[in-house]
mmCIF file of C-alpha atoms and ligand atoms in Angstrom:
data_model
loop_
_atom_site.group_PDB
_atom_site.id
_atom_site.type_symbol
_atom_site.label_atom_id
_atom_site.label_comp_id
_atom_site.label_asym_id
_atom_site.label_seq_id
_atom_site.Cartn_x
_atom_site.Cartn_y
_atom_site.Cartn_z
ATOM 1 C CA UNK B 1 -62.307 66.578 -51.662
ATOM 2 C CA UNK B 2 -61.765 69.968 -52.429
ATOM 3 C CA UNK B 3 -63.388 70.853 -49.092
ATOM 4 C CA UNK B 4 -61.378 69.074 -47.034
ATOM 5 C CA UNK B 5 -58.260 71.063 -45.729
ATOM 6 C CA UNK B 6 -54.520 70.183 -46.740
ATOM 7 C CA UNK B 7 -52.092 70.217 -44.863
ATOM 8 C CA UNK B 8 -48.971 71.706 -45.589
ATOM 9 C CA UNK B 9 -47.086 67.833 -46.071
ATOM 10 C CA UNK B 10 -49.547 67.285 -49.179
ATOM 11 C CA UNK B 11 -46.878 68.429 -51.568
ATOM 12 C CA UNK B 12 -44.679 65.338 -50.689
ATOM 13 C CA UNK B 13 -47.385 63.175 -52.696
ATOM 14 C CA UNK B 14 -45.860 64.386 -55.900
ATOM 15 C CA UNK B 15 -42.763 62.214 -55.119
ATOM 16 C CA UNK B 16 -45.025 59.354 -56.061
ATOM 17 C CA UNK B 17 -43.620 58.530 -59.881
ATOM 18 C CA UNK B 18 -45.959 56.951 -61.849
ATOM 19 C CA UNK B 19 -45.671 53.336 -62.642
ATOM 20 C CA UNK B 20 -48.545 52.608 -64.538
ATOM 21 C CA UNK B 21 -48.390 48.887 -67.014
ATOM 22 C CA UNK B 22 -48.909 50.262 -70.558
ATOM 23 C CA UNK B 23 -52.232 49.084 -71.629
ATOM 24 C CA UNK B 24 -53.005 45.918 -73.600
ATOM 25 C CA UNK B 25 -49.971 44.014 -72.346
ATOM 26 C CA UNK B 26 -50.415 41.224 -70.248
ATOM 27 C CA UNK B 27 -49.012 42.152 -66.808
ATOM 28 C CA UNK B 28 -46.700 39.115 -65.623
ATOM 29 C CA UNK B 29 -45.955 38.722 -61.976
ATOM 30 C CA UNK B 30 -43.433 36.541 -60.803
ATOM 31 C CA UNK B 31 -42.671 35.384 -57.246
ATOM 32 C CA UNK B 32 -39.485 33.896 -56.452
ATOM 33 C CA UNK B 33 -38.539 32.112 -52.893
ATOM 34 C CA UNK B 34 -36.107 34.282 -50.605
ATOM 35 C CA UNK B 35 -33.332 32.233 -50.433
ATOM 36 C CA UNK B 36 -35.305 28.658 -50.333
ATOM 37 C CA UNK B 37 -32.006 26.578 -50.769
ATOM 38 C CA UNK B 38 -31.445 27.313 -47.277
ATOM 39 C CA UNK B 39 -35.146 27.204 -46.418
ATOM 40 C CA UNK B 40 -35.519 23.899 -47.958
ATOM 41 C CA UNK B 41 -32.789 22.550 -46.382
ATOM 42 C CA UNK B 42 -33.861 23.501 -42.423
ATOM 43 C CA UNK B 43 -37.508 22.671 -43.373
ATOM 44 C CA UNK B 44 -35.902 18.897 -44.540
ATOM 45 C CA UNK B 45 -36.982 19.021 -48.218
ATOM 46 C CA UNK B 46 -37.122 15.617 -49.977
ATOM 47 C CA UNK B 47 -34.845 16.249 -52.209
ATOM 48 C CA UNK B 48 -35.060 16.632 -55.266
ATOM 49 C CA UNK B 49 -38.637 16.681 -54.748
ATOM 50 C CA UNK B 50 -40.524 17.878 -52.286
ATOM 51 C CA UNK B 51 -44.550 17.264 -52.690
ATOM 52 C CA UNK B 52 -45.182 19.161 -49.628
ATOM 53 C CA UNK B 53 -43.575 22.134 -50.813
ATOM 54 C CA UNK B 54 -44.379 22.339 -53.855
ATOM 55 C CA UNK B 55 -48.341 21.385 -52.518
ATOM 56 C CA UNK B 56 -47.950 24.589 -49.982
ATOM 57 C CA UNK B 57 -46.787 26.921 -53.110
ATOM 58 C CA UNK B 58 -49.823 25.551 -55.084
ATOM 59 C CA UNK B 59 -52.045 26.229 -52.652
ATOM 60 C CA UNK B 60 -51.239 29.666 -51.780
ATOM 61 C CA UNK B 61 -51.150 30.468 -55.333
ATOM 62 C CA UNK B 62 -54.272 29.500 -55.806
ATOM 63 C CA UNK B 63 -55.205 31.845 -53.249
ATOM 64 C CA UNK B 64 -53.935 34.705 -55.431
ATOM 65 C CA UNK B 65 -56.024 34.081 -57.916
ATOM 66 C CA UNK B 66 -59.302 33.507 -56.031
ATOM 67 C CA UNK B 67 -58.410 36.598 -54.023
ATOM 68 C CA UNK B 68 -57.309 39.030 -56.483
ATOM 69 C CA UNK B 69 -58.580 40.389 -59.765
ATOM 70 C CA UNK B 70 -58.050 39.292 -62.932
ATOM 71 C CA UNK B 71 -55.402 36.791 -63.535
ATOM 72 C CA UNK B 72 -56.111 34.457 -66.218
ATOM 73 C CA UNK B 73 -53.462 31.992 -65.885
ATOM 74 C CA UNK B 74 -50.286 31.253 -63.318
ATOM 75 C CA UNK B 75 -47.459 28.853 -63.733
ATOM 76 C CA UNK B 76 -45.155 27.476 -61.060
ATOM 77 C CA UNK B 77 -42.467 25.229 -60.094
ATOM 78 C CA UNK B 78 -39.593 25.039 -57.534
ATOM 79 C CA UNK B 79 -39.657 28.307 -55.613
ATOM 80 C CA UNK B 80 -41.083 30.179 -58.106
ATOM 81 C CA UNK B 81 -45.026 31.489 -59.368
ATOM 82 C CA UNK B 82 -46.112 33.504 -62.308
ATOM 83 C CA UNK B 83 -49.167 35.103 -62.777
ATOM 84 C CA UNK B 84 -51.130 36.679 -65.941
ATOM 85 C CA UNK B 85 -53.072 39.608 -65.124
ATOM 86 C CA UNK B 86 -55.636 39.596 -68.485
ATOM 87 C CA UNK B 87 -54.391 42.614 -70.848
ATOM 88 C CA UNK B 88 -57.673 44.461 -70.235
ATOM 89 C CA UNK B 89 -56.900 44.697 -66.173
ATOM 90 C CA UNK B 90 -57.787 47.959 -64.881
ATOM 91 C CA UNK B 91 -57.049 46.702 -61.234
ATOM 92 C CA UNK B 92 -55.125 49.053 -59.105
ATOM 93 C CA UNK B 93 -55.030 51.469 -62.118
ATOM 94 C CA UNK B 94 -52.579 49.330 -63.556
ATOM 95 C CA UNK B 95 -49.826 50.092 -61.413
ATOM 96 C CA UNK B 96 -47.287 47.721 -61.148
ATOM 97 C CA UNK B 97 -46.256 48.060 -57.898
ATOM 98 C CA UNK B 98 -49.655 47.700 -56.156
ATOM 99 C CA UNK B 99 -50.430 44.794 -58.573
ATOM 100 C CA UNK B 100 -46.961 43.027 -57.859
ATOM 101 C CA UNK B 101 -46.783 44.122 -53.966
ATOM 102 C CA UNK B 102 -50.387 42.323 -53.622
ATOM 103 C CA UNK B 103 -49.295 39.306 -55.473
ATOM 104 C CA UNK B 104 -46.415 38.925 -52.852
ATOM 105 C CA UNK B 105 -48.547 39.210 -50.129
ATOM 106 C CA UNK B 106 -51.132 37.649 -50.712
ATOM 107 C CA UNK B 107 -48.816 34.569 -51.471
ATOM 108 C CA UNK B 108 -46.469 34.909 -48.116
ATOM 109 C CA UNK B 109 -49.103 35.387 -46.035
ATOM 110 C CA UNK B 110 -51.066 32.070 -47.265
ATOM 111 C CA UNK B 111 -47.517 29.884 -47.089
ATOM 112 C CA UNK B 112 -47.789 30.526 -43.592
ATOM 113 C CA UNK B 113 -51.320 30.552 -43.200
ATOM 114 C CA UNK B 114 -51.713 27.173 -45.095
ATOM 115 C CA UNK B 115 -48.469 25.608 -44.000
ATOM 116 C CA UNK B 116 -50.009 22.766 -41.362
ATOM 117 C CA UNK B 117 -52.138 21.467 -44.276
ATOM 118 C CA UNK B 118 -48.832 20.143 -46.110
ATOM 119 C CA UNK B 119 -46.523 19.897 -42.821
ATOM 120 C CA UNK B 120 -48.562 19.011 -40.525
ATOM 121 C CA UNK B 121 -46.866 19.343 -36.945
ATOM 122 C CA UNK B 122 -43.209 20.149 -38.366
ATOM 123 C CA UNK B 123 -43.003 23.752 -37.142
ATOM 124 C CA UNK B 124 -42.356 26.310 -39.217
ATOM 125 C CA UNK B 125 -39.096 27.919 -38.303
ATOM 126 C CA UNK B 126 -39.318 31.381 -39.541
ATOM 127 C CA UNK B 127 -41.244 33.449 -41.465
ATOM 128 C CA UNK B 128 -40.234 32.933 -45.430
ATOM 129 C CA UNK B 129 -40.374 35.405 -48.395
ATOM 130 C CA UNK B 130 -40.637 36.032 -52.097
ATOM 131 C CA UNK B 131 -39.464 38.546 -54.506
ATOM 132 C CA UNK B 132 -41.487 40.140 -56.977
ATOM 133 C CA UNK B 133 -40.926 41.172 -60.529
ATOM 134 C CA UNK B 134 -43.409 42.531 -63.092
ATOM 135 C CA UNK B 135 -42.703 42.307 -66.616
ATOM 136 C CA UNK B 136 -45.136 42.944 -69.580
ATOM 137 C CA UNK B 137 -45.936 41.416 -72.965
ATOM 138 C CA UNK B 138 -47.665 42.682 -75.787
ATOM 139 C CA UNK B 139 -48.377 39.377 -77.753
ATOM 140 C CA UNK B 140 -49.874 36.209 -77.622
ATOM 141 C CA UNK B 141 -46.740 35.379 -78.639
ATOM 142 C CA UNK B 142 -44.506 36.547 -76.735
ATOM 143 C CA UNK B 143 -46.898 36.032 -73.401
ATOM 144 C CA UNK B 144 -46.592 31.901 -75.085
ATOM 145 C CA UNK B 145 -42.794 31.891 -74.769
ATOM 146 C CA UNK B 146 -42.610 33.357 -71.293
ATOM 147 C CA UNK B 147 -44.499 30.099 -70.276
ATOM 148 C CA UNK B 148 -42.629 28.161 -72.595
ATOM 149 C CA UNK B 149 -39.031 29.786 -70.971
ATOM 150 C CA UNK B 150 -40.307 29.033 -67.576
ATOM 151 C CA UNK B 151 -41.619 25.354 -68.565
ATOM 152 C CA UNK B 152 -38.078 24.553 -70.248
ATOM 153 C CA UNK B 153 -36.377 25.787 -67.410
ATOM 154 C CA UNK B 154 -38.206 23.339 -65.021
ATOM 155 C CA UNK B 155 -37.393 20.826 -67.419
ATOM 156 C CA UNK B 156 -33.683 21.264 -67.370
ATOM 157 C CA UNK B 157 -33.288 21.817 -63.347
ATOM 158 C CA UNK B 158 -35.804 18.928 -62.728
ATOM 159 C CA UNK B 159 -33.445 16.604 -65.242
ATOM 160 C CA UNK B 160 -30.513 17.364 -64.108
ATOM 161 C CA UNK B 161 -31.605 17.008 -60.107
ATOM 162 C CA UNK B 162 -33.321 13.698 -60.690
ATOM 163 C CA UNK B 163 -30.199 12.180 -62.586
ATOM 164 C CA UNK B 164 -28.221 14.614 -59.564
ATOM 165 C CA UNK B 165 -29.555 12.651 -57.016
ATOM 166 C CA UNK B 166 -30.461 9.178 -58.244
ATOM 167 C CA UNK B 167 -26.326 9.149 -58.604
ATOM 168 C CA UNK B 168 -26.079 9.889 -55.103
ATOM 169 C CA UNK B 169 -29.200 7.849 -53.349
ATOM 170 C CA UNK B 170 -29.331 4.652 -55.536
ATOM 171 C CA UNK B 171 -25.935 4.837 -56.928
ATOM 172 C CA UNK B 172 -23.918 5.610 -53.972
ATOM 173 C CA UNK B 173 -21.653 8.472 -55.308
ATOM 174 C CA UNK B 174 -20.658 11.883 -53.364
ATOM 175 C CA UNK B 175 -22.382 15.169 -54.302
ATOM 176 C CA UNK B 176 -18.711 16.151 -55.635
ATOM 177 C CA UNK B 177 -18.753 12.449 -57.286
ATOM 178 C CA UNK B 178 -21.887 13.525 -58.942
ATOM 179 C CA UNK B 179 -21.409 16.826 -59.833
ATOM 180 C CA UNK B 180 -18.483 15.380 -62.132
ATOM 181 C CA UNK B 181 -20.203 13.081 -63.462
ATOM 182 C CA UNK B 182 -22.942 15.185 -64.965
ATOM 183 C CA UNK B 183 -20.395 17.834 -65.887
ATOM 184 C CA UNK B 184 -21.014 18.690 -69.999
ATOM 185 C CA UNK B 185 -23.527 16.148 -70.406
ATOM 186 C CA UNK B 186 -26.389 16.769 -72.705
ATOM 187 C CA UNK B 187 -29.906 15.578 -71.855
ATOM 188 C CA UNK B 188 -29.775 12.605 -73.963
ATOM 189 C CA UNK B 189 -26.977 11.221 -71.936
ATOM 190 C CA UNK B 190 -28.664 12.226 -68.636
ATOM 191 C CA UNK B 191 -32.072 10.173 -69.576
ATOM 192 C CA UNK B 192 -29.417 7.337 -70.497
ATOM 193 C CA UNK B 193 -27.947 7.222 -67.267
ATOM 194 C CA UNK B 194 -30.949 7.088 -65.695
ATOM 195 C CA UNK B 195 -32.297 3.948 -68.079
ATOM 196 C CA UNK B 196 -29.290 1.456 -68.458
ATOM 197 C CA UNK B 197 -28.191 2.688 -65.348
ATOM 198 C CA UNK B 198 -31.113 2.722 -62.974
ATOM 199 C CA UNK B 199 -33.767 1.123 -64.947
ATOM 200 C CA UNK B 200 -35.429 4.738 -64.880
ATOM 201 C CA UNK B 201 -37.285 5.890 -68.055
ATOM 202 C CA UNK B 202 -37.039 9.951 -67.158
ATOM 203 C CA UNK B 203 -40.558 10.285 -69.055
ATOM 204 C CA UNK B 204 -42.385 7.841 -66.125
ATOM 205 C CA UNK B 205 -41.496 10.615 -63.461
ATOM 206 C CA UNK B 206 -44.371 12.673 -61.909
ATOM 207 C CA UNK B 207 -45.773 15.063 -64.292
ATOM 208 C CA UNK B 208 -45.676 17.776 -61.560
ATOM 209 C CA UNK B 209 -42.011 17.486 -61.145
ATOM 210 C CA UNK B 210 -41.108 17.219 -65.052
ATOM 211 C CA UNK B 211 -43.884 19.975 -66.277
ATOM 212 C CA UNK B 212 -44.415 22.359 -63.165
ATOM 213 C CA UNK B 213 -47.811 23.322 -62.435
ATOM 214 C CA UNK B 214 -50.331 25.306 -64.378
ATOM 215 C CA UNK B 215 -53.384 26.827 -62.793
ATOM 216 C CA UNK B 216 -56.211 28.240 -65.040
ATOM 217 C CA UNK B 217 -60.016 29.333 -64.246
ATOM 218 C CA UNK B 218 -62.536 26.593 -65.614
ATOM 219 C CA UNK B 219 -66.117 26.675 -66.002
ATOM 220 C CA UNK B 220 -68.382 23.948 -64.832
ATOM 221 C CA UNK B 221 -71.858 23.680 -64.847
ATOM 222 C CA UNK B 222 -73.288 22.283 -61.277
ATOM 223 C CA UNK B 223 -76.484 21.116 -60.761
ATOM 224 C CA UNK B 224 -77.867 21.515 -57.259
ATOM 225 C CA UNK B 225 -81.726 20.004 -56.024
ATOM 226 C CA UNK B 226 -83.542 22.902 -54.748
ATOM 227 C CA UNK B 227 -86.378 23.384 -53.003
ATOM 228 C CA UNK B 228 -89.053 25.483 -53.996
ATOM 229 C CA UNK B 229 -92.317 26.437 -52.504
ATOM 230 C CA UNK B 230 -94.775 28.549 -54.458
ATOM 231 C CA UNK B 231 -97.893 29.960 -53.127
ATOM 232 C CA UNK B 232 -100.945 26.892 -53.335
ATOM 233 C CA UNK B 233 -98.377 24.581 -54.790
ATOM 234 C CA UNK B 234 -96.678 21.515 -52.891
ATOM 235 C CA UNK B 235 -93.083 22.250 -52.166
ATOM 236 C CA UNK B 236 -90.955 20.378 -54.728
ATOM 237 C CA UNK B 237 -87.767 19.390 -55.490
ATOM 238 C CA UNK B 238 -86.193 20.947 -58.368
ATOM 239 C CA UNK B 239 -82.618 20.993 -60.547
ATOM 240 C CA UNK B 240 -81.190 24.170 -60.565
ATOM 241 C CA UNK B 241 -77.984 24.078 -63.128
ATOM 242 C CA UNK B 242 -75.799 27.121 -62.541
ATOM 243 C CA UNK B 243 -72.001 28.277 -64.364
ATOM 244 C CA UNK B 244 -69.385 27.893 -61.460
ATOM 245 C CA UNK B 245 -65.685 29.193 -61.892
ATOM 246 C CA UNK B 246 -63.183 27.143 -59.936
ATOM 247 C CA UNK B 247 -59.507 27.202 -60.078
ATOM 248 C CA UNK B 248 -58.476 23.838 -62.047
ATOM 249 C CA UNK B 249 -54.124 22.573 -61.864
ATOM 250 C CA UNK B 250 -52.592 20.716 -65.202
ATOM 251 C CA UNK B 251 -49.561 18.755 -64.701
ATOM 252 C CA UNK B 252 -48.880 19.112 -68.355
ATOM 253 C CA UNK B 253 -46.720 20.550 -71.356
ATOM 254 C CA UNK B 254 -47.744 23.895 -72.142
ATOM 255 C CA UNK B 255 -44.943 25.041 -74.783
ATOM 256 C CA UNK B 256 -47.114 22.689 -77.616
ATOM 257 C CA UNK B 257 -50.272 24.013 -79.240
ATOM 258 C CA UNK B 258 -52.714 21.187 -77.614
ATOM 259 C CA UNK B 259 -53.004 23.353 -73.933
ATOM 260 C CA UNK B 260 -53.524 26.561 -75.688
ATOM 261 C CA UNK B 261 -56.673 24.819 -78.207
ATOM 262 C CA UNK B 262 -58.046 23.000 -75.334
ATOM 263 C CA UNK B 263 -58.088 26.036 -73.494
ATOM 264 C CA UNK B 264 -58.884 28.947 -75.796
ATOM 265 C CA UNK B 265 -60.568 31.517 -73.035
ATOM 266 C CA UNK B 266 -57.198 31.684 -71.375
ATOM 267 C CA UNK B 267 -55.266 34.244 -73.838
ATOM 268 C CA UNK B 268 -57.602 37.230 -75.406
ATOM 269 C CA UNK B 269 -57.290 38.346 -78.951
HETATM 270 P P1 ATP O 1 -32.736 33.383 -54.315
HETATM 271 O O1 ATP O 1 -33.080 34.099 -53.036
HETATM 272 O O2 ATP O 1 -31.720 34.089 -55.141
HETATM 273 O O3 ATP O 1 -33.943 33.001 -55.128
HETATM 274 P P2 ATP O 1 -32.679 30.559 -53.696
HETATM 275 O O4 ATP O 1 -31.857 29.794 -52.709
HETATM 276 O O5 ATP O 1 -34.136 30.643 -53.425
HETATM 277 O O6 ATP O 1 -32.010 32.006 -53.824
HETATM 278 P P3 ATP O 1 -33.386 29.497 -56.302
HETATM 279 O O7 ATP O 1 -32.618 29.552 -57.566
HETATM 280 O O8 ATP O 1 -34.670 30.263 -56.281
HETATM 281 O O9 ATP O 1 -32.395 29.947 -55.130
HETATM 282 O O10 ATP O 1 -33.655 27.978 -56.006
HETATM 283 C C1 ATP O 1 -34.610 27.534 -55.120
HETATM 284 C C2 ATP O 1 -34.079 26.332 -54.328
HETATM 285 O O11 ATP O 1 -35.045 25.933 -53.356
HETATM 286 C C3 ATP O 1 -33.862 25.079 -55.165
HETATM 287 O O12 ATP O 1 -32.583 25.058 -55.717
HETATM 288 C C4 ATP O 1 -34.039 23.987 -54.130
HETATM 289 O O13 ATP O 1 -32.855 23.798 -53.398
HETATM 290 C C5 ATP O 1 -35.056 24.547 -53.175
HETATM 291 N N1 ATP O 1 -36.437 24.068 -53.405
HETATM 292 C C6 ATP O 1 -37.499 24.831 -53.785
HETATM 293 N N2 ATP O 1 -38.599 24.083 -53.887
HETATM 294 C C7 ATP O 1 -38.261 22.821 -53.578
HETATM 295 C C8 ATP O 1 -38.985 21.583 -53.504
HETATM 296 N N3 ATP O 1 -40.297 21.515 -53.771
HETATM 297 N N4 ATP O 1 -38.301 20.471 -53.138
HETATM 298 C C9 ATP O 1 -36.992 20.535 -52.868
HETATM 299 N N5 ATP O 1 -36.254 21.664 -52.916
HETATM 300 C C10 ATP O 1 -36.881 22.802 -53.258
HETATM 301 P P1 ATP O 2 -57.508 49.638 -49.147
HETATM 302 O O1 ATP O 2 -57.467 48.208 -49.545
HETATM 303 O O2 ATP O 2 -57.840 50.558 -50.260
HETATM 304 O O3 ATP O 2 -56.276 50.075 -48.376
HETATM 305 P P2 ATP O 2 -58.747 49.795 -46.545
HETATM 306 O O4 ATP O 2 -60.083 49.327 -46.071
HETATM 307 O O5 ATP O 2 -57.544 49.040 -46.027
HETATM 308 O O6 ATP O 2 -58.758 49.745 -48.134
HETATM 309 P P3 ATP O 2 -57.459 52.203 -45.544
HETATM 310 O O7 ATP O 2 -57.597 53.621 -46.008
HETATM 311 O O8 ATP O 2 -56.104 51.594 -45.719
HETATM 312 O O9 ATP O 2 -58.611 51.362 -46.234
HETATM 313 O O10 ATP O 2 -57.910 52.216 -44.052
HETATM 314 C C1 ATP O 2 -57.653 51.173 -43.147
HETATM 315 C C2 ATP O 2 -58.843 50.949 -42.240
HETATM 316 O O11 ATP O 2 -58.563 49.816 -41.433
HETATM 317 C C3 ATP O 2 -59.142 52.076 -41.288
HETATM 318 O O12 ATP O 2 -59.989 53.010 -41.855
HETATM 319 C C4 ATP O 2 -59.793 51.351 -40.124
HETATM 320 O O13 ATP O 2 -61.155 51.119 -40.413
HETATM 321 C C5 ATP O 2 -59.119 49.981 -40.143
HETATM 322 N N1 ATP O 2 -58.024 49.890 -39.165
HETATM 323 C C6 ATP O 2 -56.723 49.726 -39.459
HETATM 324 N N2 ATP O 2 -55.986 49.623 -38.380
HETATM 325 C C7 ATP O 2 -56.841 49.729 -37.341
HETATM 326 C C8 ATP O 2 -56.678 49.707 -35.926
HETATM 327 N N3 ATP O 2 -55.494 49.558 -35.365
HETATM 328 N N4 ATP O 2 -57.772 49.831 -35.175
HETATM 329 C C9 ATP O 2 -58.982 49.975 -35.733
HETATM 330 N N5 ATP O 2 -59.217 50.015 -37.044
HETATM 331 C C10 ATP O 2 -58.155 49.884 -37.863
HETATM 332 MG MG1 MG O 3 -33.151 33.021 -57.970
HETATM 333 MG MG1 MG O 4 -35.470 31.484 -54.754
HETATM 334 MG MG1 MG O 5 -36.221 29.891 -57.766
HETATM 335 MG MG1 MG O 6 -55.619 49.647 -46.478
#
């Protein structure tokens, strides 16, 4: 307040430059593990999939969303979480780095804080980190093949690790074996490897691992008994139906139309 004295430091404020999103873009926040191929391997990943992991990242992204404002939709796989702030966010001002910088947080404190649900006693061996990126997009469009980039990209790493390692643990070869092996092959020849080969239809794998995961708000109506007591009436029993919001994960493709039409709330006009 203008009553409040200032001291003669104030002026260093102005060094702040401004980084506020331009408005009616979606504001996308991605996280990205600090160098998790290491961390993977001293934590003993399952490779190529690890359901822990990838159960821990879930969770603590889920805890972004219920803890901060306004994101409408988040995407993950591997090492790696996106999250839509809704165009119309006016948290933080819009500035990116408070929005982005909250995002991280929020997310490396809850891997740690929710680690022993998905490890149990393993110990953690020291504290992890992400990487943070903001990037904006004006369309419904554009916002669509964002998700779409990140979804194929799963798709490719996840193809190429599953035929990766079924070479190595059910076909006996070398990492250097298998690395040759897959070298210029398209994916049609990786899912046939894995069918005449290994009796393996790539399609059968777990939807997580093939499609990522895709977290979205959903509302369900619960209905609760209650009891009331009015004045000169018995107490009775009654159903009270109210809207809740809860955080709901698909396992599913999300570069088609049918996710977008079952779920029209997620992107705005
Ligand atoms: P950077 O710091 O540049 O991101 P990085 O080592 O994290 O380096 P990424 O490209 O992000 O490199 O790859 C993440 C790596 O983490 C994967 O290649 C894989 O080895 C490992 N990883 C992440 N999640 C899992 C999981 N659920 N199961 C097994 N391995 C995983
Ligand atoms: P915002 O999210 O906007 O930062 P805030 O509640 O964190 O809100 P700050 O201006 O950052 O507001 O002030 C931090 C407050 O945290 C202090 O005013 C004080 O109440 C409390 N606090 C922080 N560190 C200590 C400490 N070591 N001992 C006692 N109180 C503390
Ligand atoms: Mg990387
Ligand atoms: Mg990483
Ligand atoms: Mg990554
Ligand atoms: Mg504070």
């Amino acid at each position: 307040s203008s009553a409040m004295a200032k001291s003669k430091f104030e002026y260093v404020r102005s060094f702040e430059t401004d980084d506020t999103c331009l408005r009616n873009c979606y504001i996308v926040v991605r996280l990205d593990g600090r160098n998790f191929h290491k961390f993977a391997e001293q934590h003993q990943f399952a490779k190529p999939n690890d359901d822990r992991a990838l159960g821990l990242m879930s969770r603590s992204a889920r805890s972004v969303i219920e803890e901060l404002e306004d994101i409408t939709i988040a995407y993950g796989q591997s090492d790696e979480f996106s999250f839509v702030f809704k165009r119309t966010t006016t948290w933080f001002k819009r500035r990116a780095s408070k929005l982005m910088t909250h995002v991280a947080s929020q997310f490396s404190s809850s891997y740690v804080f929710y680690w022993k649900e998905f490890f149990g006693e393993q110990p953690l061996l020291y504290p992890p980190g992400f990487d943070g990126r903001v990037v904006l997009y004006p369309t419904n469009h554009n916002l669509r093949d964002y998700l779409s980039w990140r979804q194929a990209d799963c798709h490719i790493n996840n193809l190429y690790n599953t035929v990766f390692w079924t070479l190595i643990q059910k076909g006996g070869l070398t990492t250097t074996q298998a690395e040759d092996r897959l070298k210029g092959t398209l994916a049609s020849d990786k899912n046939e490897i894995l069918f005449s080969e290994f009796d393996t239809n790539y399609n059968n794998e777990s939807a997580v691992h093939r499609k990522g995961t895709t977290l979205i708000w959903e509302k369900r109506n619960e209905t609760v008994s209650k009891r009331i007591k009015r004045p000169n009436e018995e107490e009775q029993q009654v159903p009270v139906t109210r809207s809740r919001r809860k955080v709901e994960a698909y396992y599913c493709d999300i570069i088609g139309d049918q996710f977008w039409e079952e779920h029209p709330d997620v992107l705005e006009d």
